[in-house]
Coordinates of C-alpha atoms in Angstrom, one line a residue:
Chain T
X1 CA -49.0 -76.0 60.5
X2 CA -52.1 -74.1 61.9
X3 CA -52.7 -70.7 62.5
X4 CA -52.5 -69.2 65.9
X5 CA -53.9 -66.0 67.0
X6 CA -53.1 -63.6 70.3
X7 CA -53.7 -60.4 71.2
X8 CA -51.5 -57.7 70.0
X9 CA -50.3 -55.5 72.9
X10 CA -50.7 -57.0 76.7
X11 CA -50.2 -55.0 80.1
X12 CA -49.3 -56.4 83.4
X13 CA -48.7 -55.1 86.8
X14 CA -45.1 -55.8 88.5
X15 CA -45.9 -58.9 90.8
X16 CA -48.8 -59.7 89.7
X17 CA -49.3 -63.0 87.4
X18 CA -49.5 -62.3 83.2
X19 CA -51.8 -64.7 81.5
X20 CA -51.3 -64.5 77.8
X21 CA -53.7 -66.1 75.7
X22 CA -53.4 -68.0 72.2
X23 CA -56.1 -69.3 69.8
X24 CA -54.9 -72.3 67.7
X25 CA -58.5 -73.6 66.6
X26 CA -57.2 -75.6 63.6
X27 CA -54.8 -77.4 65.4
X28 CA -54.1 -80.9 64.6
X29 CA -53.9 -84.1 66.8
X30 CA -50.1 -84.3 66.4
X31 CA -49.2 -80.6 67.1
X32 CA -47.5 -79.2 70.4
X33 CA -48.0 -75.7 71.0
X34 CA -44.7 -74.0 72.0
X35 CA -44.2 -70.8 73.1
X36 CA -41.3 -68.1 72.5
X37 CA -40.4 -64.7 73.8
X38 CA -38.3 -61.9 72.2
X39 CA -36.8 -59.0 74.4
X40 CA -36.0 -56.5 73.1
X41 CA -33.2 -56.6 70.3
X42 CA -32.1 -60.0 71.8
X43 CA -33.0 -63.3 69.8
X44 CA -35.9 -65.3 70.3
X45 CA -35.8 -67.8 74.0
X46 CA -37.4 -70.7 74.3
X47 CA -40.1 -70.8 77.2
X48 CA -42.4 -74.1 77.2
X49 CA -44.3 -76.3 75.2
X50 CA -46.6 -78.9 75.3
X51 CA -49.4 -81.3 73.2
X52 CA -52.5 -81.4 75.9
X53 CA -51.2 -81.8 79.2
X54 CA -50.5 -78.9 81.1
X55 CA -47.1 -78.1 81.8
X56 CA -45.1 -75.9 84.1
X57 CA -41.0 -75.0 84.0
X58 CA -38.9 -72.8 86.0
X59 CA -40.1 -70.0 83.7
X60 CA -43.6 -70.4 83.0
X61 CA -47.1 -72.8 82.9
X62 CA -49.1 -73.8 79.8
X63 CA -52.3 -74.1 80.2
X64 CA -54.3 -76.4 77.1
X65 CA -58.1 -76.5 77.2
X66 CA -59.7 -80.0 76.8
X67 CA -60.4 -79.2 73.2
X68 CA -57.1 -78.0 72.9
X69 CA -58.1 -75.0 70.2
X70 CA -56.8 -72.6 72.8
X71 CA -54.0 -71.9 75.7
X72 CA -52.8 -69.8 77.9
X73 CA -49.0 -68.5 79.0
X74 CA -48.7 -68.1 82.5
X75 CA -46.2 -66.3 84.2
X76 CA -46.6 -66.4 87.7
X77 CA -45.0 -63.5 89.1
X78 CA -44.0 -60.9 86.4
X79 CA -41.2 -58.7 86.2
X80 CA -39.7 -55.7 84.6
X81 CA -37.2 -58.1 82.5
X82 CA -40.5 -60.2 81.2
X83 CA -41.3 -57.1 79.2
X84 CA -41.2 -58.7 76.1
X85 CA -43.2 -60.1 72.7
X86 CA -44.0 -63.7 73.2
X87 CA -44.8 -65.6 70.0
X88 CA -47.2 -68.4 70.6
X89 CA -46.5 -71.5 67.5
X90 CA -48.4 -74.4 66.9
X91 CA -45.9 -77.2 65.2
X92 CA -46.3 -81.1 64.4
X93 CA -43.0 -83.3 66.2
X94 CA -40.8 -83.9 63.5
X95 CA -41.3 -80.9 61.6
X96 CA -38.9 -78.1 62.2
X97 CA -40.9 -74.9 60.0
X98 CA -41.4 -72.9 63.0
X99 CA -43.3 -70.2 62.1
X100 CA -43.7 -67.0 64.1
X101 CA -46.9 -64.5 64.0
X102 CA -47.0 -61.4 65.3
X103 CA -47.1 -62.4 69.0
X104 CA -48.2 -60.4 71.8
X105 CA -46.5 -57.3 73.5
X106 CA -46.5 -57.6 76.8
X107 CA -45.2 -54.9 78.7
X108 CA -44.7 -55.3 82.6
X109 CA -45.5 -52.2 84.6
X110 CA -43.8 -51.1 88.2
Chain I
X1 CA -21.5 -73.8 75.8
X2 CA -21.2 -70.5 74.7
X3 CA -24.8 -70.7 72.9
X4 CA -25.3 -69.5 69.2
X5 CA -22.4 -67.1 67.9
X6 CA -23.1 -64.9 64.9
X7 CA -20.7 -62.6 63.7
X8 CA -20.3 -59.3 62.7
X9 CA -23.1 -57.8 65.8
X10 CA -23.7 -54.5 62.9
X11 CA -22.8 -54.4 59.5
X12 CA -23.0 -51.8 57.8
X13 CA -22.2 -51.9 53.9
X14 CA -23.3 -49.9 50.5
X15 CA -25.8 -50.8 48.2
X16 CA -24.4 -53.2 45.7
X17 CA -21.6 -54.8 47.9
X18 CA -21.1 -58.6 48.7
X19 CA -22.5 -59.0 52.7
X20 CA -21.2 -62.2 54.7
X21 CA -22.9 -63.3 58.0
X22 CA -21.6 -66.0 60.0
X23 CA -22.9 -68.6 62.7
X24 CA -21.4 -70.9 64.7
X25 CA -24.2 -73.7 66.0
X26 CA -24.0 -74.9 69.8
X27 CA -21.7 -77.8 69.5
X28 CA -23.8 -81.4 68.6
X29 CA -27.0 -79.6 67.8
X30 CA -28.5 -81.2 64.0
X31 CA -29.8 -78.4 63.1
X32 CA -29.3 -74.8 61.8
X33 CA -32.0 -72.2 60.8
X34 CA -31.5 -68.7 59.3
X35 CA -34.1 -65.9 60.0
X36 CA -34.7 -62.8 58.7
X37 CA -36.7 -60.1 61.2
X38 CA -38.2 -56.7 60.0
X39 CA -40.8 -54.6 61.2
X40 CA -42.8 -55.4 58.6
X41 CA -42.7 -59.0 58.0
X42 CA -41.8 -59.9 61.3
X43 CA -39.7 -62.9 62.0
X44 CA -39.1 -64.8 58.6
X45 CA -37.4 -68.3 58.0
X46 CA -34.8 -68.4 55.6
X47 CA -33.5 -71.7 55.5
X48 CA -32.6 -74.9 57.5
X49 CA -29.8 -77.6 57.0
X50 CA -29.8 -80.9 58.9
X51 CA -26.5 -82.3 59.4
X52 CA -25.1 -79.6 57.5
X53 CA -27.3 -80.6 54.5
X54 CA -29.8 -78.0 53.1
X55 CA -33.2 -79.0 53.7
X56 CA -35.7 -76.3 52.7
X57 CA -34.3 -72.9 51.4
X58 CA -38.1 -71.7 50.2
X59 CA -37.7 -68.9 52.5
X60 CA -34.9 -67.4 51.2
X61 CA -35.9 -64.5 48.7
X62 CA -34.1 -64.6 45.5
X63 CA -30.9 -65.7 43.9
X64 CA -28.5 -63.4 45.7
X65 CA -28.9 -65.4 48.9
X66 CA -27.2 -68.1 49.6
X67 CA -26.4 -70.3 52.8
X68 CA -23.7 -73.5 53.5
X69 CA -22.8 -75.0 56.2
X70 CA -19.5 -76.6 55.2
X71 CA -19.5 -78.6 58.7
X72 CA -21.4 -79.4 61.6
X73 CA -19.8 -76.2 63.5
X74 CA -20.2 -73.2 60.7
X75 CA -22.7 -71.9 58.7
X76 CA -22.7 -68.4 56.7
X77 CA -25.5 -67.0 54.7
X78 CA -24.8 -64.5 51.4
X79 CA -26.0 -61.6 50.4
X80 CA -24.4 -60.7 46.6
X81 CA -25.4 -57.9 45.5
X82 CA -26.8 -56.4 48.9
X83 CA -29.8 -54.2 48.6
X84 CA -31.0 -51.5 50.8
X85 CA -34.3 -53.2 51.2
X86 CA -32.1 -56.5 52.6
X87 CA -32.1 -54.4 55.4
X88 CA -33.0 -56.5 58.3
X89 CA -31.7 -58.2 62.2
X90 CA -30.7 -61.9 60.6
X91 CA -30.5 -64.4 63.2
X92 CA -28.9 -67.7 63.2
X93 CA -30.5 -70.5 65.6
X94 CA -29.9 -74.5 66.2
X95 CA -31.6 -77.6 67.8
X96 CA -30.4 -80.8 68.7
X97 CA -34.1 -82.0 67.0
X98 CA -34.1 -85.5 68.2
X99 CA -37.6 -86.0 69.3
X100 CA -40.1 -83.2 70.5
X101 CA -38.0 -82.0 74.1
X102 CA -34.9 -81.4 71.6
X103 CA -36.6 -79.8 68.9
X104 CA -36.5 -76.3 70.5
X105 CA -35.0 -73.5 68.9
X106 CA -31.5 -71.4 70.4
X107 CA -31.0 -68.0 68.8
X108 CA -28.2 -66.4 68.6
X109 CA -27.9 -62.5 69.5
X110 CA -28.2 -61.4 65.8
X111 CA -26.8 -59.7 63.0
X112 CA -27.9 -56.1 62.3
X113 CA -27.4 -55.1 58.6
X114 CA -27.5 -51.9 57.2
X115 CA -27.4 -51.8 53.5
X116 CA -27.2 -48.3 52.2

């Protein structure tokens, strides 16, 4: 599975939209990009994924460039409860290794 | 559905003693993962069974870890002897994984062990 990389620590002003970013430039043709979230203590949650499209959920948008050897997490409107480290993985359909980096903190500010 | 249950929430146990962690999947999910988190190797994968079959255990550390998952709704993981440096939140997560929209992950909330 190919490498991803993000930024280590991320701020974001209550309100105001959070655009995390993730390298994946050795992604493959049959890989979705998915991305994860851990708050504090809890479990990993799921967020979104997707392959090259652009995609958008109740919780977030995906943003894939052409190339697709980057994206970028959007959430719209953050909050104090999407202070959080959100793990960006790269991972072919059908395979079920997911492996999680070192993600980004992102901390949401009032 | 409840989500992914994991039992005990904290254990706390002495160096040397047998440690048992337990999961219960979300009911018709295929597959089960164990993960291992630390703060300094981050969020590791143990092992994962598909229909309760082991399918790639070359995460788990060394031979006094061990995972089954006698049937499709129970799954425990090992630790025999336990080792202060086994230290570590192990969580349990499943996944229906029937084509990419049902491959994501559901973690449970984690067991904290304490091996002194």
């Amino acid at each position: 599975d190919a490498k991803t990389t993000q930024p280590p620590s991320m701020d974001c002003a209550e309100g105001r939209a959070a655009n995390l970013p993730c390298n994946h430039s050795t992604i493959s043709g049959n890989e979705y990009v998915y991305w994860y979230r851990q708050i504090h203590s809890q479990g990993p949650q799921y967020i979104i994924h997707g392959l090259k499209n652009n995609e958008t959920n109740e919780m977030a948008s995906l943003i894939i460039t052409e190339d697709r050897k980057s994206s970028t997490l959007i959430l719209p409107h953050a909050t104090l409860r999407d202070t959080a480290v959100y793990y960006c993985i790269v991972k072919a359909s059908g395979t079920y290794k997911y492996i999680f980096g070192t993600g980004t903190r992102l901390k949401v500010l009032a | 559905d409840a989500g992914v249950i994991q039992s005990p929430r904290h254990e706390v146990t002495e160096m040397g003693q047998e440690v048992t962690l337990r999961c219960k999947p979300i009911s018709g999910h295929d597959y089960l993962f164990w993960y291992r988190q630390t703060m300094m190797r981050g969020l590791e994968l143990l092992i994962y069974f598909n229909n309760n079959v082991p399918i790639d255990d070359s995460g788990m550390p060394e031979d006094r870890f061990s995972a089954k998952m006698p049937n499709a709704s129970f799954s425990t993981l090992k630790i025999q002897p336990s080792e202060p440096r086994d230290s570590a939140v192990y969580f349990c997560a499943s996944s229906w994984g029937r084509g990419v929209d049902n491959e994501k992950l559901f973690f449970g909330s984690g067991t904290q062990l304490s091996v002194l």
